[in-house]
Coordinates of C-alpha atoms in Angstrom, one line a residue:
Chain M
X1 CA -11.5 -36.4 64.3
X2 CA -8.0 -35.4 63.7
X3 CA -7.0 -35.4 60.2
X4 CA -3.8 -37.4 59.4
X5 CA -1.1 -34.8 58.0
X6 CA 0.3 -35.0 54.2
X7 CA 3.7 -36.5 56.0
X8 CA 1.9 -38.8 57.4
X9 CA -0.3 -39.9 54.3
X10 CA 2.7 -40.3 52.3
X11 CA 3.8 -42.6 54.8
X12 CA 0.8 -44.8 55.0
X13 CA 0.9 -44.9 50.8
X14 CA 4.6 -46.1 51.1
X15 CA 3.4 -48.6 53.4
X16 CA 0.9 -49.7 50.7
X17 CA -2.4 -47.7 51.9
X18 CA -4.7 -47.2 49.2
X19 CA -6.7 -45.1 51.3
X20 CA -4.0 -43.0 51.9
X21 CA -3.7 -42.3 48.1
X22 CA -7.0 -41.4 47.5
X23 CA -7.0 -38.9 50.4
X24 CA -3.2 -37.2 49.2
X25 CA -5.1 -36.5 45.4
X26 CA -8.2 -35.2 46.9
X27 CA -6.0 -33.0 48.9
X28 CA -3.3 -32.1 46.7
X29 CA -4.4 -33.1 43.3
X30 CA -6.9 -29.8 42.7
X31 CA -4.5 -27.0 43.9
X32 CA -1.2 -28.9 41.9
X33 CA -3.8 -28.8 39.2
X34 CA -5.5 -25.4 39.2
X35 CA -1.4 -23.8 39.6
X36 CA -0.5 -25.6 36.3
X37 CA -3.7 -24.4 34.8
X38 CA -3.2 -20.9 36.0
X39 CA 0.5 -20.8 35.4
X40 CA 0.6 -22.5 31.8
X41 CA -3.1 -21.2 30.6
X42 CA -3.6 -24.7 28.8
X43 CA -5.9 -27.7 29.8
X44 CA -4.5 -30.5 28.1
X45 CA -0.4 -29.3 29.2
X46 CA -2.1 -28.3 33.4
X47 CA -3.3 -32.1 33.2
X48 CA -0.3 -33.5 32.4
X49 CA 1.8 -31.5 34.5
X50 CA -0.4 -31.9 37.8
X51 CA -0.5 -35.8 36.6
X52 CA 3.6 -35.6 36.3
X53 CA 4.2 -33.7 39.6
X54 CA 2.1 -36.3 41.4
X55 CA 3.9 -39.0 39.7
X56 CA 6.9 -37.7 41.1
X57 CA 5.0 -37.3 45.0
X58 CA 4.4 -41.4 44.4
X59 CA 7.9 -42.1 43.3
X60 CA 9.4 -40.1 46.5
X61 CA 7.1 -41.3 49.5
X62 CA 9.3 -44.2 50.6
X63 CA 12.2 -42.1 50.6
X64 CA 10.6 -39.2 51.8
X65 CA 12.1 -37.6 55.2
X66 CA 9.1 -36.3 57.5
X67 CA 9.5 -32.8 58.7
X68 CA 12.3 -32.2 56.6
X69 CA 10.3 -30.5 54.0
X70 CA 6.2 -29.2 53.6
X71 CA 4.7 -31.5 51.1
X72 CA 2.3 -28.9 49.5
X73 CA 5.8 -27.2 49.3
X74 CA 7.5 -29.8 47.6
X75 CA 4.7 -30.7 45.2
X76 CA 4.5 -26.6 44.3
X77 CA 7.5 -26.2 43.4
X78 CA 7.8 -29.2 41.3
X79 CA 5.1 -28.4 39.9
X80 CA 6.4 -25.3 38.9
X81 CA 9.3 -26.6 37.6
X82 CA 7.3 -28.7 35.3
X83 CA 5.6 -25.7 33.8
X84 CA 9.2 -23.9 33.3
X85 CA 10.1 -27.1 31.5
X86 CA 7.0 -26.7 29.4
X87 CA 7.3 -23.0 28.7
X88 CA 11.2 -23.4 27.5
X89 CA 9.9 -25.9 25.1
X90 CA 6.7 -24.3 24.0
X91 CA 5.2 -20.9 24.0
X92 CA 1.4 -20.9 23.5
X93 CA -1.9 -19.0 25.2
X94 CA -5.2 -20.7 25.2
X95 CA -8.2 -18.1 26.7
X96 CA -10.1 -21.1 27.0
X97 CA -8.6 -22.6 29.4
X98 CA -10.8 -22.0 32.5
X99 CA -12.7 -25.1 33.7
X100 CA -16.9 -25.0 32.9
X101 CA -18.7 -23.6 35.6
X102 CA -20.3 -26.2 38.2
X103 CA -24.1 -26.8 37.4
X104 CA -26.3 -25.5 40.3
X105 CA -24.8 -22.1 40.9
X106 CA -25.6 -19.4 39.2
X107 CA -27.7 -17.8 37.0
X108 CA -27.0 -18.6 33.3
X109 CA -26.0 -14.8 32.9
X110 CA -23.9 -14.6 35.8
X111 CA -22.0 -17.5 34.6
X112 CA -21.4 -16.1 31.1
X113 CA -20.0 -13.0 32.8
X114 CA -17.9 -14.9 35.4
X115 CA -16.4 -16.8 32.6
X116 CA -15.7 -13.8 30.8
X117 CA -13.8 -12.6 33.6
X118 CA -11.9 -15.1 34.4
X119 CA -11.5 -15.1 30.5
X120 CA -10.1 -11.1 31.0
X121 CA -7.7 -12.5 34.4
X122 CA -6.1 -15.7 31.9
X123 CA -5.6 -13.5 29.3
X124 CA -3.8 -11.1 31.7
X125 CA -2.1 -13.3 33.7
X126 CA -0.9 -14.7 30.0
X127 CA 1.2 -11.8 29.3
X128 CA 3.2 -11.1 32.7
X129 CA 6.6 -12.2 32.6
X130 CA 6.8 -16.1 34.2
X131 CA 8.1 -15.0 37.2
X132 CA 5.5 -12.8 37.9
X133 CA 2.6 -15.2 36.9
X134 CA 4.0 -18.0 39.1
X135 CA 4.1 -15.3 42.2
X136 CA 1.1 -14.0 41.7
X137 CA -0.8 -17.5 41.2
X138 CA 1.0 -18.6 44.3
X139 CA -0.2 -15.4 46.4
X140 CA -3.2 -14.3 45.0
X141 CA -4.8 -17.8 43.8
X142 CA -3.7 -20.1 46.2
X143 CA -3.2 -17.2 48.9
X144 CA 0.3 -18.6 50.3
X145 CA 2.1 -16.3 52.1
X146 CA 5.1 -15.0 51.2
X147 CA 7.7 -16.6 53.1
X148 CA 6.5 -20.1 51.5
X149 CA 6.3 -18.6 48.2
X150 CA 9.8 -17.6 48.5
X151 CA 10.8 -21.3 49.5
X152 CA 8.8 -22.7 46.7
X153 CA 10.7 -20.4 44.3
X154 CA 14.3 -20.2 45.7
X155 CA 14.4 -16.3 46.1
X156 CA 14.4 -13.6 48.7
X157 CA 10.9 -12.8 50.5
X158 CA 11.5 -8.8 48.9
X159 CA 11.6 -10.5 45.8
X160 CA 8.8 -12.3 46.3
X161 CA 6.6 -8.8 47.2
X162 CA 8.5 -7.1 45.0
X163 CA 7.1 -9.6 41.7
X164 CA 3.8 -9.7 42.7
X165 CA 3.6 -5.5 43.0
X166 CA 4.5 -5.4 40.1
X167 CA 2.6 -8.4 38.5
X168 CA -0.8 -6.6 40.3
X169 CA 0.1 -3.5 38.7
X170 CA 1.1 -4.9 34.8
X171 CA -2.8 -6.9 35.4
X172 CA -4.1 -3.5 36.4
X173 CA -3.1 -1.9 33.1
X174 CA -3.8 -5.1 30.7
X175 CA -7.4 -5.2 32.3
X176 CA -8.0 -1.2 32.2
X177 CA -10.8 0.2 29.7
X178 CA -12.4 -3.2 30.3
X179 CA -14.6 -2.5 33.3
X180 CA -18.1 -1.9 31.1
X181 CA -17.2 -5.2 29.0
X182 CA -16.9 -7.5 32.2
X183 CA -19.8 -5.9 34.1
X184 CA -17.6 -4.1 36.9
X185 CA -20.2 -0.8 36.1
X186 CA -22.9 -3.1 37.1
X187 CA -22.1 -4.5 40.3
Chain F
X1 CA -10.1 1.8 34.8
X2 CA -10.1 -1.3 35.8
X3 CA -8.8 -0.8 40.0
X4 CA -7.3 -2.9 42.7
X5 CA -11.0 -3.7 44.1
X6 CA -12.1 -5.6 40.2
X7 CA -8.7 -7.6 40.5
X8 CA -9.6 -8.9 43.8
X9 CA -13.0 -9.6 42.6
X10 CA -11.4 -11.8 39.7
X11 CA -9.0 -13.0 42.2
X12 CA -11.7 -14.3 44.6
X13 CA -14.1 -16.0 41.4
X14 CA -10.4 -17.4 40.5
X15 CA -9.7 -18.8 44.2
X16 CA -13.5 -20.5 43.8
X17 CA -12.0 -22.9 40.9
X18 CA -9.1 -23.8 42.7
X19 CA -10.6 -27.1 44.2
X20 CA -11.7 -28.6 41.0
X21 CA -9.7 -31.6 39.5
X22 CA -11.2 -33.4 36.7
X23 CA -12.5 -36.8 37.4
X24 CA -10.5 -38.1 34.5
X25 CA -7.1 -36.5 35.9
X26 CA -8.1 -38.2 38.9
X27 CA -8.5 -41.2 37.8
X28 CA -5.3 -41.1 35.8
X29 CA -3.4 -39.8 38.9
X30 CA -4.8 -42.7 41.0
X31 CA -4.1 -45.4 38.5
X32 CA -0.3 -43.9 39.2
X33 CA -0.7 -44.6 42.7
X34 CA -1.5 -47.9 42.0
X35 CA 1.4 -48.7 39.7
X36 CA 4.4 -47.2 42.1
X37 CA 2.5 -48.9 45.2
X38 CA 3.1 -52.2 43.2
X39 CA 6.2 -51.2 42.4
X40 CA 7.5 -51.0 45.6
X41 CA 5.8 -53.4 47.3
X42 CA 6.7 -55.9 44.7
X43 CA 9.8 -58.4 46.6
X44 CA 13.6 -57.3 45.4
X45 CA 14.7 -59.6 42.8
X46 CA 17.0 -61.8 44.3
X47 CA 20.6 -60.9 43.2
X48 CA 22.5 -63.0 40.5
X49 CA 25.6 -64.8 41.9
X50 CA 28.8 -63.5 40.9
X51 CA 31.8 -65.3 39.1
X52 CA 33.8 -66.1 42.6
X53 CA 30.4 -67.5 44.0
X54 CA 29.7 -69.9 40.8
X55 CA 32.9 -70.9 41.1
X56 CA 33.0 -71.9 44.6
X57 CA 29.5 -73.8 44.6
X58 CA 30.7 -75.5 41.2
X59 CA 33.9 -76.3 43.2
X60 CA 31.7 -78.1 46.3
X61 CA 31.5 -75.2 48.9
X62 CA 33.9 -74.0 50.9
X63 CA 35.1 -77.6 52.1
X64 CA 35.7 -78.7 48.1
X65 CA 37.7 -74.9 47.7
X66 CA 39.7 -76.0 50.8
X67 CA 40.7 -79.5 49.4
X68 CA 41.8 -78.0 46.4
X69 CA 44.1 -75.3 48.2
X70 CA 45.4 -78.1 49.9
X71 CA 46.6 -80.5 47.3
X72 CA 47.8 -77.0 45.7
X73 CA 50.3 -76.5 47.9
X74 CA 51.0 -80.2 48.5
X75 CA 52.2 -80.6 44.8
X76 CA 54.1 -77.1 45.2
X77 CA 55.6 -78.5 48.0
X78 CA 56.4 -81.8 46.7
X79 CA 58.1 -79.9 43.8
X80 CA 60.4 -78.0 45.7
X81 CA 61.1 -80.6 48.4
X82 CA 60.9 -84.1 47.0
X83 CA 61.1 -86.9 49.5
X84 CA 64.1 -88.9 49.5
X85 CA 61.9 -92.5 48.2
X86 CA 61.2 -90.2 44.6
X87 CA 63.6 -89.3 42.3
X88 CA 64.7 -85.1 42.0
X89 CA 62.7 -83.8 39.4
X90 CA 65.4 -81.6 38.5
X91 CA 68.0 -84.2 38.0
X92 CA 65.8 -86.0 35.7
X93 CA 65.0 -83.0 33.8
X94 CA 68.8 -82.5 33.0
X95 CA 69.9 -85.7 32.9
X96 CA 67.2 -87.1 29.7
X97 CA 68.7 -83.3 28.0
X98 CA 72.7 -84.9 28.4
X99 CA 71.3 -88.1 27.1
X100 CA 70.0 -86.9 23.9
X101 CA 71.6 -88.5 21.1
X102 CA 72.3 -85.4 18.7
X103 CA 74.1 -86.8 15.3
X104 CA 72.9 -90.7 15.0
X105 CA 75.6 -92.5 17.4
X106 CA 78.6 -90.9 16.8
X107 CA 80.8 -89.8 19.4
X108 CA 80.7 -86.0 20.5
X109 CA 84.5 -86.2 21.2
X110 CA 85.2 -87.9 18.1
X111 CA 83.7 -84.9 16.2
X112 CA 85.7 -82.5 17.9
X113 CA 88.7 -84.6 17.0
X114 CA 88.2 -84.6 13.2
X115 CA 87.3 -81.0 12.6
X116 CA 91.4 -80.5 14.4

């Protein structure tokens, strides 16, 4: 069965679907969240931003113009937007800001040491420049290619490539001497 | 040293979190939904008359405005162009100012006369 496209769901919500709603937040609602979270390393400030940026997706569906823009585009780069805002106003780092583990997968150790990690990446990702963070969430994390990342962000592809070289390289040095501690020895 | 192969490693455990979204931001972004579907779906508020329109329906419609444009430029008309059966507005306008009696009775001509 052929899934309806995002243009085509916000259509259907403008028309008064409720179906159509449900389907656009399971669909967009995780990855606008888990950019916020990544970007602004905070729960409670992710939440509201992802909440905010879909906000925004509600208020534009019956003027939205199919084709004219991608709507995963759109909703990335207000949600990026959002964080800037959030960043000008407040600086703030919170390690703890990855989600808990799902039950059912794996072992209690494992999971300590995952969490850890992803512990090591936040706190890494924390300290690039916000530039950098937002390229490399955008290629690394959510695996966009460049060309969309460079839409998303208003700038040249070669500065896209050129932020997130040198974002893998500043997370590369701020994660060195810490290969024993996360278990890399191990594996 | 940490190398390229342990950041792709976090990169890939990171990439594994992606699809979560809280059931309580869900909820709050659906309950969103909700409110701007409402929102616009709800019927425009019909727009409040203007001053020309009161006017016009306190005046009767267009018929009643027509009327009145009509005896409007009947009285102008009138004015300007009495018929010969009334009397010239004008000339009655300056002939009640000639009559007006200034000093109590006495004789314009005989005033002149005293003063020499």
């Amino acid at each position: 069965m052929i899934q309806p496209s995002d243009d085509a769901l916000l259509v259907l919500f403008a028309n008064g679907d409720g179906q159509a709603a449900r389907e656009l937040t399971a669909r967009l609602g995780p990855r606008t969240y888990a950019v916020a979270l990544r970007v602004l390393g905070n729960r409670a400030e992710a939440e509201d931003v992802a909440q905010e940026a879909m906000m925004r997706l509600w208020r534009v569906a019956p003027k939205w113009e199919q084709g004219r823009a991608k709507v995963s585009t759109w909703l990335y780069r207000v949600t990026l937007n959002l964080c800037l805002d959030i960043k000008c106003r407040q600086r703030s780092v919170d390690l703890d800001a990855v989600p808990e583990p799902e039950d059912g997968g794996p072992s209690v150790a494992d999971r300590l040491q995952d969490s850890s990690r992803m512990d090591a990446l936040q706190g890494a990702l924390m300290q690039l420049p916000e530039r950098q963070r937002q390229a490399v969430v955008l290629r690394h994390i959510e695996e966009l290619s460049n060309p969309e990342i460079a839409g998303i962000m208003d700038i040249s592809v070669e500065a896209v490539e050129s932020l997130t070289a040198r974002g893998k390289r500043a997370l590369t040095a701020a994660l060195s001497g810490r290969r024993a501690e996360l278990g890399y020895d191990n594996d | 040293m940490t190398d390229d192969t342990d950041l792709e490693q976090m990169f890939a455990a990171a990439r594994t979190q992606r699809d979560h979204l809280p059931d309580v931001l869900s909820a709050r972004m659906l309950a969103d939904a909700v409110q701007v579907q409402a929102e616009v779906l709800a019927p425009e508020p019909a727009a409040r008359a203007g001053l020309w329109s009161q006017l016009r329906a306190g005046l009767g419609g267009w018929s009643g405005l027509s009327g009145l444009a009509t005896a409007c430029a009947a009285g102008v008309w009138i004015g300007l162009a009495p018929p010969d059966f009334l009397p010239d507005p004008v000339g009655l306008v300056y002939q009640q100012e000639l009559e007006v009696d200034l000093i109590f009775g006495v004789d314009e001509t005989g005033i002149l006369t005293e003063d020499g």
